[in-house]
Coordinates of C-alpha atoms in Angstrom, one line a residue:
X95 CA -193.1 29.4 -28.2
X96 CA -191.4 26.7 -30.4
X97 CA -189.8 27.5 -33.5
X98 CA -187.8 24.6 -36.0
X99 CA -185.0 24.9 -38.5
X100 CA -183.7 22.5 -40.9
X101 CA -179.8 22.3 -41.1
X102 CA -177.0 20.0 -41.6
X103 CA -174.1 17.8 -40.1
X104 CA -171.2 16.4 -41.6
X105 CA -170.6 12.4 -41.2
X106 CA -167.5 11.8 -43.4
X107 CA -168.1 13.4 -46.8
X108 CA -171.5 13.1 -46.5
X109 CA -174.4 15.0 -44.8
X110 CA -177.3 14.9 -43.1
X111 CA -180.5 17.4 -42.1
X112 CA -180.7 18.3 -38.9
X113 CA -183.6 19.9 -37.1
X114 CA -183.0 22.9 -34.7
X115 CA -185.8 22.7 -32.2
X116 CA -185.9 26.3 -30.1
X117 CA -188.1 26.8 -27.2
X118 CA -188.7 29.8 -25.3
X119 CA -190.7 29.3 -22.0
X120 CA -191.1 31.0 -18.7
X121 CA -188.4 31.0 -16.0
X122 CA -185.3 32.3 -15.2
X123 CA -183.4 32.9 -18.1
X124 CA -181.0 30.1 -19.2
X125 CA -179.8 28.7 -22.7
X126 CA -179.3 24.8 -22.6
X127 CA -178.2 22.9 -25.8
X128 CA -178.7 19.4 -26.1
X129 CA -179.2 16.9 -28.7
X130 CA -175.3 15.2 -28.3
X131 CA -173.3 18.5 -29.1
X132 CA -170.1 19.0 -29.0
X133 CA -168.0 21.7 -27.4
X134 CA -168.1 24.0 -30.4
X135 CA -172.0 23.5 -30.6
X136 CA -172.5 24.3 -26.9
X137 CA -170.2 27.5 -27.5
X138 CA -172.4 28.4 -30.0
X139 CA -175.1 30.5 -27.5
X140 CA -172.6 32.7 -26.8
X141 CA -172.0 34.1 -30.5
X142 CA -175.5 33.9 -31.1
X143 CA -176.3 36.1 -27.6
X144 CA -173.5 38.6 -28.9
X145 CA -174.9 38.1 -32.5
X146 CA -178.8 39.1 -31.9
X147 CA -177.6 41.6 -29.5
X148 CA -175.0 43.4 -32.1
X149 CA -177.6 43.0 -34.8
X150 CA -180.2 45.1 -33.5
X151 CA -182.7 42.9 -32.0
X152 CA -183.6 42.0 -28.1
X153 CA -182.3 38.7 -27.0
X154 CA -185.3 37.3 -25.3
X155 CA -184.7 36.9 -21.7
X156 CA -186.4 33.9 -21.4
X157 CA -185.5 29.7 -20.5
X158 CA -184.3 29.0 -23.8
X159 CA -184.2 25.3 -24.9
X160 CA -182.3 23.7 -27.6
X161 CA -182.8 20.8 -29.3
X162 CA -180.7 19.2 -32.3
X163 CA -182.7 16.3 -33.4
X164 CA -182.4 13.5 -34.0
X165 CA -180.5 13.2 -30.7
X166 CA -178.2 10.2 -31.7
X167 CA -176.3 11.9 -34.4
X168 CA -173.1 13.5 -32.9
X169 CA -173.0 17.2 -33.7
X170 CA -170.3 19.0 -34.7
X171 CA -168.5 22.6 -36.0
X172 CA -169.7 25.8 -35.9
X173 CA -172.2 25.5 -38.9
X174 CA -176.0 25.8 -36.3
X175 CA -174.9 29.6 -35.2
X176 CA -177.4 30.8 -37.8
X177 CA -180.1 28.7 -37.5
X178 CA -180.4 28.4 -33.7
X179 CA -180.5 32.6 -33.7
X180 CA -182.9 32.3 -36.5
X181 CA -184.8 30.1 -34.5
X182 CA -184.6 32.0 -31.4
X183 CA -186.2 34.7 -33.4
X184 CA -188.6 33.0 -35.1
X185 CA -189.8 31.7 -31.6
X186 CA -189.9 35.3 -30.6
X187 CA -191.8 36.0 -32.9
X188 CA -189.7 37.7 -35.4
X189 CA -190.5 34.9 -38.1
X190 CA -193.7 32.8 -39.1
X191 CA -194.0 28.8 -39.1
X192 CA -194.5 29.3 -43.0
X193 CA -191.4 31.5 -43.3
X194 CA -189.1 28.7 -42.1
X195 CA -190.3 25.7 -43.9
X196 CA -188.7 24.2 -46.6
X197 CA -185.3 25.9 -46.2
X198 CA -182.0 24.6 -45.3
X199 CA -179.7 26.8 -43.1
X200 CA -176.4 26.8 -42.2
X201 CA -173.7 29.3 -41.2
X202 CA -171.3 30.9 -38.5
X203 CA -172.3 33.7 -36.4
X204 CA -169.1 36.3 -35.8
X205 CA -169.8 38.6 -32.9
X206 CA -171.0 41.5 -34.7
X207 CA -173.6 39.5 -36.7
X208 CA -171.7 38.8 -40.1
X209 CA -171.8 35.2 -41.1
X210 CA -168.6 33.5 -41.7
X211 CA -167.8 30.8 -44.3
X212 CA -167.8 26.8 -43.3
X213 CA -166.2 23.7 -44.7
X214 CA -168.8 21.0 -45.9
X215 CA -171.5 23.5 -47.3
X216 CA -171.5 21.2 -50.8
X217 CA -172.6 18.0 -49.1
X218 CA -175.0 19.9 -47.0
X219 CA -176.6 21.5 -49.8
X220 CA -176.7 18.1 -51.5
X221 CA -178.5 16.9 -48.7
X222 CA -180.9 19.5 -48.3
X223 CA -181.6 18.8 -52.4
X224 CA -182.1 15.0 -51.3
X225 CA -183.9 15.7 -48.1
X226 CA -186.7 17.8 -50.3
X227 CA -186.1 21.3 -49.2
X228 CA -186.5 24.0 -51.7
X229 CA -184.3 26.3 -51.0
X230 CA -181.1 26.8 -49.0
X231 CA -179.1 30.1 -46.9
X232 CA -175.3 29.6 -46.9
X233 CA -172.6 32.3 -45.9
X234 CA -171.7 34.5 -49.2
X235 CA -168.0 32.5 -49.4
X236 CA -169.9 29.4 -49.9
X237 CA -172.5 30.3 -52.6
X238 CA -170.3 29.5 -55.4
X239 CA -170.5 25.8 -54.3
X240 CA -173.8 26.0 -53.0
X241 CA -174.7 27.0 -56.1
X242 CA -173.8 24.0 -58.0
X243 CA -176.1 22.2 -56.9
X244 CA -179.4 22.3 -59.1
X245 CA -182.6 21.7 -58.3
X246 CA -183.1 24.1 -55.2
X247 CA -182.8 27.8 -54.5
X248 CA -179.3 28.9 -53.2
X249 CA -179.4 32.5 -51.1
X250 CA -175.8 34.0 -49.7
X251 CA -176.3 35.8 -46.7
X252 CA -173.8 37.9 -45.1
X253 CA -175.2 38.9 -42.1
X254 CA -177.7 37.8 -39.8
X255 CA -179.9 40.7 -39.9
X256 CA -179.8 40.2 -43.4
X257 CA -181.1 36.6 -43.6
X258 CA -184.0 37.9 -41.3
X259 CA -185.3 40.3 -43.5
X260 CA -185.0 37.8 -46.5
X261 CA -187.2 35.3 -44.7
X262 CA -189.1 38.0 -43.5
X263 CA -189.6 38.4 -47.4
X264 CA -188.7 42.1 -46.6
X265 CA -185.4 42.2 -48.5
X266 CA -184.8 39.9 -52.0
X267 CA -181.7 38.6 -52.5
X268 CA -180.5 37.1 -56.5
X269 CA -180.3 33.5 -56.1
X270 CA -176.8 32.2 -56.5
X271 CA -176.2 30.6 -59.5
X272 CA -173.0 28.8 -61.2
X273 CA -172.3 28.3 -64.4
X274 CA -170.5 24.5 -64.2
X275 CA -169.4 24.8 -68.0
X276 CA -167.9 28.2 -67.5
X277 CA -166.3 27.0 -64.0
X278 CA -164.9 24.0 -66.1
X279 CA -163.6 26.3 -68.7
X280 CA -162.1 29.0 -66.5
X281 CA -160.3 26.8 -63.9
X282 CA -158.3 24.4 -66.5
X283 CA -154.6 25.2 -64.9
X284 CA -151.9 24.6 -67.0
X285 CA -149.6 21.8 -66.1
X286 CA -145.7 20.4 -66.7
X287 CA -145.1 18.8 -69.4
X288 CA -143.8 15.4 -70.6
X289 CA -142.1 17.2 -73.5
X290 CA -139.6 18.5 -71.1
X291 CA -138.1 14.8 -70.0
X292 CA -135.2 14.2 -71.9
X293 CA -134.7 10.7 -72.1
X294 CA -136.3 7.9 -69.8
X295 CA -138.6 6.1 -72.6
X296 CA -138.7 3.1 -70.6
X297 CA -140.0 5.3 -67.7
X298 CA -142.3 7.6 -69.8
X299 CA -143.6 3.9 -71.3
X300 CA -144.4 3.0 -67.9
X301 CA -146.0 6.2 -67.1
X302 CA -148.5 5.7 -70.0
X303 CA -149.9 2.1 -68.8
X304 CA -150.2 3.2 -65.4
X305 CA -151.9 6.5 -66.6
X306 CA -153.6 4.5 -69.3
X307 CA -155.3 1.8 -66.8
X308 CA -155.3 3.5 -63.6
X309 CA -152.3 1.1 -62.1
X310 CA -149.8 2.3 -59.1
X311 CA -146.6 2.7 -59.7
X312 CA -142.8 2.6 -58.1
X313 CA -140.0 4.0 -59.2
X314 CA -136.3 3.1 -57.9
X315 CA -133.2 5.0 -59.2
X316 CA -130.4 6.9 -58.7
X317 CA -130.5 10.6 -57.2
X318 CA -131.0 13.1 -59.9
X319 CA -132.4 10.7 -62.4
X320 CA -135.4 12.4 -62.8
X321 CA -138.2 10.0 -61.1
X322 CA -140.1 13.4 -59.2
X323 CA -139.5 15.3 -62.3
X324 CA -141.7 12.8 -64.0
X325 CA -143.9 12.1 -61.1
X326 CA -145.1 15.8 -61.4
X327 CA -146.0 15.5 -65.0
X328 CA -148.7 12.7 -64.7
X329 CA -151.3 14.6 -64.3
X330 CA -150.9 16.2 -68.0
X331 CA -151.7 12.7 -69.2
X332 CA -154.1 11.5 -67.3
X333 CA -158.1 11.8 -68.7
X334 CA -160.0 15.0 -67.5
X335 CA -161.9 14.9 -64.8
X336 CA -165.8 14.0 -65.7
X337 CA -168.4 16.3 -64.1
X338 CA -169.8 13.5 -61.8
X339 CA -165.8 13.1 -60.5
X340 CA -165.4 16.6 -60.2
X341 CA -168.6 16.9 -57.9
X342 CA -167.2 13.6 -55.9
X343 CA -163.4 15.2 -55.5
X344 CA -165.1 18.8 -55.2
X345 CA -166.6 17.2 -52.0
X346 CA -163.9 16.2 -50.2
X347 CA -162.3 19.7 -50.8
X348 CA -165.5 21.2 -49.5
X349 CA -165.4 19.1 -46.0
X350 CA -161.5 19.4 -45.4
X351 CA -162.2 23.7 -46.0
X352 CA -160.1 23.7 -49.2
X353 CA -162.4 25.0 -51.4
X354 CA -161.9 28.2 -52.7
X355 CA -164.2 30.9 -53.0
X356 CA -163.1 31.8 -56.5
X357 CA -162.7 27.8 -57.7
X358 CA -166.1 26.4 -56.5
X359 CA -165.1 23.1 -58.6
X360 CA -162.2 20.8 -58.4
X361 CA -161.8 20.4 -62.5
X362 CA -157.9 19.2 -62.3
X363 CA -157.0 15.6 -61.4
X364 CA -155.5 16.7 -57.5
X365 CA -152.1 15.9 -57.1
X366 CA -150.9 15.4 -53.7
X367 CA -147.3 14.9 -52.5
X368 CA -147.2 14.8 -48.3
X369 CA -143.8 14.9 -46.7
X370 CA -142.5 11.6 -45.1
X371 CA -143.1 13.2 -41.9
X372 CA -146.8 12.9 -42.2
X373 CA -148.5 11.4 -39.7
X374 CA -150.9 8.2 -40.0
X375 CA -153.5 10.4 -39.7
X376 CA -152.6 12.6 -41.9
X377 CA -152.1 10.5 -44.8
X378 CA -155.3 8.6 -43.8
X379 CA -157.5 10.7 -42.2
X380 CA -158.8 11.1 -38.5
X381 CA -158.7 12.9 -35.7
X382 CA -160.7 14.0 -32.9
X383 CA -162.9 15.2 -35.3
X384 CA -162.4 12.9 -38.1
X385 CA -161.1 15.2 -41.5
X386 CA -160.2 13.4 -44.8
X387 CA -156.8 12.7 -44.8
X388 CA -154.2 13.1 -47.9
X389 CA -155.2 9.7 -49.6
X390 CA -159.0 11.7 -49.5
X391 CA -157.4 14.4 -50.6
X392 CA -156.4 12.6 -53.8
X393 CA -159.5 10.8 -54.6
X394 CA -160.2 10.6 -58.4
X395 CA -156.0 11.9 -59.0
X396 CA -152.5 11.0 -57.6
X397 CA -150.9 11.0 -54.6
X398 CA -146.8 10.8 -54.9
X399 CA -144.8 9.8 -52.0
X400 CA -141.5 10.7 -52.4
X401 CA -138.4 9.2 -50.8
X402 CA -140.9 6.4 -49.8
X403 CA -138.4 4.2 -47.6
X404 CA -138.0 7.2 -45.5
X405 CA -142.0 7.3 -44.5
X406 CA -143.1 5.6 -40.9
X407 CA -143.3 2.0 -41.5
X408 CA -146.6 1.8 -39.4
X409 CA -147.7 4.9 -41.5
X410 CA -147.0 2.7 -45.1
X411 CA -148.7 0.3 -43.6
X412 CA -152.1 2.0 -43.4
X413 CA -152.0 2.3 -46.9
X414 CA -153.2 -1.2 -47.5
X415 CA -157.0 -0.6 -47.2
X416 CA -157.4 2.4 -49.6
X417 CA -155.4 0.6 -52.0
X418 CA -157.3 -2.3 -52.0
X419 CA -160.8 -0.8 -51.3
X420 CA -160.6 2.9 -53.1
X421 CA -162.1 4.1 -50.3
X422 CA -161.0 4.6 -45.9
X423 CA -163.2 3.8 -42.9
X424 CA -162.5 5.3 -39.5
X425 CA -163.8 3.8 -37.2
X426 CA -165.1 5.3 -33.2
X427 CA -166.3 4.3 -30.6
X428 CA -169.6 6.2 -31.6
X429 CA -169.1 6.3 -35.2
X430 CA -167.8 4.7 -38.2
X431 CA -167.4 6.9 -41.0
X432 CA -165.8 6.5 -44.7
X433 CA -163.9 8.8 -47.1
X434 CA -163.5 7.8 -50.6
X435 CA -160.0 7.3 -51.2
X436 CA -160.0 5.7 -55.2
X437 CA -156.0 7.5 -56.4
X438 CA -153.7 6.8 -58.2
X439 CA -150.2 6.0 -56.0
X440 CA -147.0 7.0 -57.3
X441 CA -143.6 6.4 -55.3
X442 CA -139.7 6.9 -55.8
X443 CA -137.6 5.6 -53.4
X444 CA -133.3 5.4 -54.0
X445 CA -132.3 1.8 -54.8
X446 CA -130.1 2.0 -51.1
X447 CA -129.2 4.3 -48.2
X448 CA -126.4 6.5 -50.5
X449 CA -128.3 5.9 -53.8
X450 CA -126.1 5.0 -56.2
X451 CA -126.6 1.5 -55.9
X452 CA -126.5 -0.8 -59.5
X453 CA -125.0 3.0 -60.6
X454 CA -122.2 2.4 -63.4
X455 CA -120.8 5.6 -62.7
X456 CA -120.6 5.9 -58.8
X457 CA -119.3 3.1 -56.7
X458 CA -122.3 2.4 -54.2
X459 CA -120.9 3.0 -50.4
X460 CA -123.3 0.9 -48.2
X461 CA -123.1 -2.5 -47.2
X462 CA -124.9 -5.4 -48.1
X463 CA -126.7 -5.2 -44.8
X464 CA -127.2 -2.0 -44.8
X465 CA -128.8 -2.2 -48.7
X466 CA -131.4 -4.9 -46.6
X467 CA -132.5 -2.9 -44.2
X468 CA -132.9 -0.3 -46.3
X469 CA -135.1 -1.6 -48.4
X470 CA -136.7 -4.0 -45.9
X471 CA -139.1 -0.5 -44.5
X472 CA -141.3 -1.7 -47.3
X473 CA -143.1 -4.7 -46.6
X474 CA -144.6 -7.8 -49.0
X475 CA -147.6 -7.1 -49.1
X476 CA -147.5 -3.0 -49.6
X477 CA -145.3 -3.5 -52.7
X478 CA -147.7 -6.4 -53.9
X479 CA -150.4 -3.6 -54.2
X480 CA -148.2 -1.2 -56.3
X481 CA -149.0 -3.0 -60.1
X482 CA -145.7 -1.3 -61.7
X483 CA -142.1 -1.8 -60.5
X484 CA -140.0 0.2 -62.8
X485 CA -136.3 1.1 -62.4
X486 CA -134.9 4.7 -63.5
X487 CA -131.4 4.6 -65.0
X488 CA -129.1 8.0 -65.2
X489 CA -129.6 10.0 -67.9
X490 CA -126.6 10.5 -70.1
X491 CA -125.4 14.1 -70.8
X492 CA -126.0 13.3 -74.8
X493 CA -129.6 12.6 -74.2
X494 CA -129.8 15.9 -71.8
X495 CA -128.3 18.2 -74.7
X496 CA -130.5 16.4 -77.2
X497 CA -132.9 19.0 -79.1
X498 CA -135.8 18.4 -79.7
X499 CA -137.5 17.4 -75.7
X500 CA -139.3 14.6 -75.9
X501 CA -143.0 13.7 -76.8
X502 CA -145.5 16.2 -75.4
X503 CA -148.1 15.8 -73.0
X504 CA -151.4 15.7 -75.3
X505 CA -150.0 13.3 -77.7
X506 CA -149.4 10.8 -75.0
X507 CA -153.0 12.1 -73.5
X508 CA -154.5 11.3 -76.7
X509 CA -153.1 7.2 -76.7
X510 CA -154.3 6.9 -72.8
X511 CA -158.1 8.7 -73.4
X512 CA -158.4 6.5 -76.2
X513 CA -157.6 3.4 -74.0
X514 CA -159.7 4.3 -70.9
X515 CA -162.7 4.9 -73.7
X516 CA -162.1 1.2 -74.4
X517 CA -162.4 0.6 -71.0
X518 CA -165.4 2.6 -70.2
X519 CA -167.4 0.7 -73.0
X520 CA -165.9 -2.7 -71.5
X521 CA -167.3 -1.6 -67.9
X522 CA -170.3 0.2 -69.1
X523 CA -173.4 -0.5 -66.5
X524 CA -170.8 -1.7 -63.6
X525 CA -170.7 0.4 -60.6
X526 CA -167.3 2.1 -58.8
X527 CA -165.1 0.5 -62.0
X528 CA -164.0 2.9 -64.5
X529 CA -160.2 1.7 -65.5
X530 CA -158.7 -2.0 -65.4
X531 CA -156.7 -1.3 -62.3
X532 CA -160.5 -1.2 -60.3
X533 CA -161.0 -5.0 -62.0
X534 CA -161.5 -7.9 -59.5
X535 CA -160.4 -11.7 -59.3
X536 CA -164.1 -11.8 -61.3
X537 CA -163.6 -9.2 -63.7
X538 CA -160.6 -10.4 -64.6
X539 CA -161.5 -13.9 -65.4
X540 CA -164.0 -12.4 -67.6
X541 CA -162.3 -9.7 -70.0
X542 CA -158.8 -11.0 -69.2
X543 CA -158.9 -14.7 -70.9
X544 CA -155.3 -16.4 -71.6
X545 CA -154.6 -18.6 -74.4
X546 CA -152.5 -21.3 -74.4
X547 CA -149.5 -20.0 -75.4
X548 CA -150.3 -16.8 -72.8
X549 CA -150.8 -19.3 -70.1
X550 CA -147.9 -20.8 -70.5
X551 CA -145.5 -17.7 -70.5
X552 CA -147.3 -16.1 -67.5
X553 CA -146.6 -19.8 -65.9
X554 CA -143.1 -19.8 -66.2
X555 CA -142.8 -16.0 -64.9
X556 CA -144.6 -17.5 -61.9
X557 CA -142.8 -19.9 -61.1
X558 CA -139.3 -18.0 -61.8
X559 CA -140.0 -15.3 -59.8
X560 CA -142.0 -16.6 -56.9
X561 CA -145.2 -14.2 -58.2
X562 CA -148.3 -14.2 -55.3
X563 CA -151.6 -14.9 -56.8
X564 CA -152.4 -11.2 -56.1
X565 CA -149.4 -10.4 -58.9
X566 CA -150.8 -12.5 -60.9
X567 CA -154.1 -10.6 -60.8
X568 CA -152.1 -7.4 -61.7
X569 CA -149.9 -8.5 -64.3
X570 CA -153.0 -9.8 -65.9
X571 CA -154.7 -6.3 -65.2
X572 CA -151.1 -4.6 -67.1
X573 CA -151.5 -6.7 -70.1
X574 CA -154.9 -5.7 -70.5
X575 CA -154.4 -2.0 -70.5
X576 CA -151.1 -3.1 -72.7
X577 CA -153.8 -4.3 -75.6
X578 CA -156.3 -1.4 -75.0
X579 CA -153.4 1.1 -76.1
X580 CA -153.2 -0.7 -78.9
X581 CA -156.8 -1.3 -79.7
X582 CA -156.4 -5.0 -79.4
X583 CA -159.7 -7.0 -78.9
X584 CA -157.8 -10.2 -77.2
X585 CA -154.1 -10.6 -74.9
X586 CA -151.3 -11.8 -77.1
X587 CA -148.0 -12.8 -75.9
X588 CA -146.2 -9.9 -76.0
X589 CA -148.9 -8.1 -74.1
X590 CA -148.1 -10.4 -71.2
X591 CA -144.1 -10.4 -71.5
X592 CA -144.0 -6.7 -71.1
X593 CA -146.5 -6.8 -68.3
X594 CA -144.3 -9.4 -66.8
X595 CA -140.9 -6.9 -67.1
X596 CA -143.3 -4.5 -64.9
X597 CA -143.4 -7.1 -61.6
X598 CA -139.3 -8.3 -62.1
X599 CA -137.5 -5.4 -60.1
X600 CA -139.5 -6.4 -56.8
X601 CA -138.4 -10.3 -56.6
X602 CA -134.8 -9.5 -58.0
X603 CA -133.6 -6.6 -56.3

């Protein structure tokens, strides 16, 4: 007999169905799996032996064929454990044609029958939505995200016997649910603030354009000067996450397992701060399965790199694409798959090997050379991509003692949502640009016009400090989000002379 199953398989953050074809025929009794599966897939007939077995039910001792169709797709993980013993069943003739169709299944089998929890179950569901089916079983840890997704039934199951009898329509289970306001409302986490910087309102102005317009930004100054401090506290600026971000971050979480049973929804901006010992694929992504890497991790928030001279050069270096594209392909031989990647990227470094280079206080101990090479791990063209250079001096001791802090969080919140509404009006109808940092050489020719007198003064700059015509394009970009926190309709000078202070410390240093 032949029995099919719908189910899913990952490719990047994305999904697709995948039908589980089980045949039972006459012969000596074998289990073959084929269909381009992977180790854990073939591994799978053991589980589901010890499964049915442990379950209650007599594993049919028959030549038992599966197929996972269609046959070109690589598959992957230990998600088919549930449907290929549903399907053996259903071919034995446990379950009906008519029981089966329409119905997404996913899961892993333990040994004793209990379904275990699997990473991806949001994109899968997603899928199945897309795909037409009208309702879904997932393992009981994943119906919280299973059940954001509208437009379908969503069933936990938590054993296997358990999902026959449901099909069997012999047991009912509630269908799972979740309430997306109430998950928006209940997982707000409370965050540093920028009231607690004393000092630094150079820095902190910085901070607002970048937050303000979405740009990069790199911080250089002494130890102890408080760049990580304020690094940390971006987040409590930056605009709350919209629902359709949320879903799009909430994604990524669900593929890389990071999802958490009680916090089906990623509702804070991520922050993300890998050690400099992180591999390329790491930050990026990869691997022999390919996961989303920290950059992924980040998508729609920040990602800080600390001490950034001290990361891999070849492993700064892979940085270029995500910051130019928002988004990472990794490419196989069999395969080429994408992760989203659209962050924000926020670095301190030390000005040289010691630190207290340019520092009034404490003579600087390297050499001239050694200040070079230091600071020659960064190459051109990565430190092009970052829109804000920004140096962070020592903070006196009368500025620490100072009462009150300085400005809090929501008032600076309230300046940088107000400027990214102007922007979301400007971009209204454009796909994949929300903020002026996402603008191209088009885009910026269009809301970006220079008068004369602009023209001029961003000519000079230029000129003076040797700008490449991809600074250009981000100084521009700066001044723009400069006027939209002041609600200004058009670039003025001013707009453009701060902008220009942004883009100094790279060509003078």
């Amino acid at each position: 007999m032949l029995a099919t199953v719908l189910s899913a398989t990952l490719a990047g953050v994305e999904a697709r169905i995948v039908q589980v074809e089980v045949d039972l025929a006459q012969g000596l009794p074998s289990f073959a799996t084929v269909g381009l599966a992977e180790g854990a897939v073939r591994e799978a007939k053991d589980r589901v032996r010890a499964a049915i077995k442990n379950s209650g039910y007599e594993f049919p001792l028959r030549r038992i064929t599966v197929n996972l169709a269609p046959a070109a797709v690589r598959k992957e993980g230990t998600g088919y454990d549930l449907p290929i013993a549903l399907g053996i069943l259903a071919a034995a003739g446990l379950l009906t044609e008519e029981a089966l169709a329409g119905t997404m299944i996913c899961g892993e089998l333990s040994l004793d029958g209990a379904v275990k929890p699997l990473p991806g179950v949001l994109p899968m569901v997603l899928a199945a939505r897309d795909h037409g089916c009208l309702r879904v079983l997932v393992p009981t840890g994943n119906a919280g995200e299973a059940g954001l997704v509208k437009g379908l039934s969503v069933y936990g199951v938590g054993r296997l016997e358990q999902a026959l009898e449901f099909l069997a329509e012999r047991e009912a289970i509630p269908p799972q649910e979740t309430d997306v306001d109430a998950v928006f409302a209940g997982c707000q986490a409370e965050q540093p603030d920028f009231a607690e910087v004393h000092g630094q309102e150079a820095v902190k102005r910085a901070f607002e354009i970048a937050a303000a317009g979405g740009h990069n930004l790199l911080l250089s100054g002494v130890p102890g000067a408080g760049k990580t401090m304020m690094a940390r506290r971006l987040p409590s600026i930056l605009p709350a996450l919209s629902l359709e971000e949320a879903y799009e971050t909430s994604k990524v979480y669900s593929c890389a397992g990071l999802l958490a049973a009680d916090a089906p929804l990623i509702t804070n901006r991520p922050f993300r701060s890998p050690h400099h010992t992180v591999s390329d694929a790491g930050l990026i992504g990869g691997g022999h399965i390919p996961r989303p890497g920290e950059v992924s991790l980040a998508h729609n928030g920040v990602l800080f790199l600390d001490e950034l001279t001290e990361f891999k050069k070849q492993v700064l270096e892979v940085l270029r694409q995500p910051l130019e594209d928002g988004a990472v392909t990794i490419a196989r031989a069999s395969s080429s798959l994408r992760f989203p990647a659209r962050f924000m990227l926020i670095a301190a470094m030390n000005p040289c090997p010691c630190g207290y280079f340019g520092d009034a206080l404490r003579a600087c101990t390297c050499t001239p050379q050694q200040v070079q090479r230091y600071r020659s791990r960064l190459s051109g063209p990565l430190l092009d991509r970052i829109d804000i250079h920004m140096e962070a001096p020592p903070v006196p001791v009368k500025e620490l003692l100072a009462r009150p802090a300085g400005e809090p969080s929501a008032a600076i919140r309230a300046r940088v949502q107000a400027a990214r509404l102007i922007q979301s009006e400007r971009f209204k109808g454009q796909k994949n640009l929300y903020c002026n940092a996402q603008m191209g050489t088009r885009e910026v020719r269009r809301y970006c016009p220079l008068d004369a007198t602009c023209a001029h003064l961003l000519g000079q700059a230029i000129n003076r400090l040797g700008l490449s015509t991809r600074a250009y394009h981000r100084i521009v970009k700066i001044a723009r989000t400069i006027a939209d926190l002041e609600a200004a309709p058009t670039l003025s000078e001013h707009h453009v002379a701060e902008a220009v202070q942004y883009r100094r410390m790279q060509y003078e240093s």
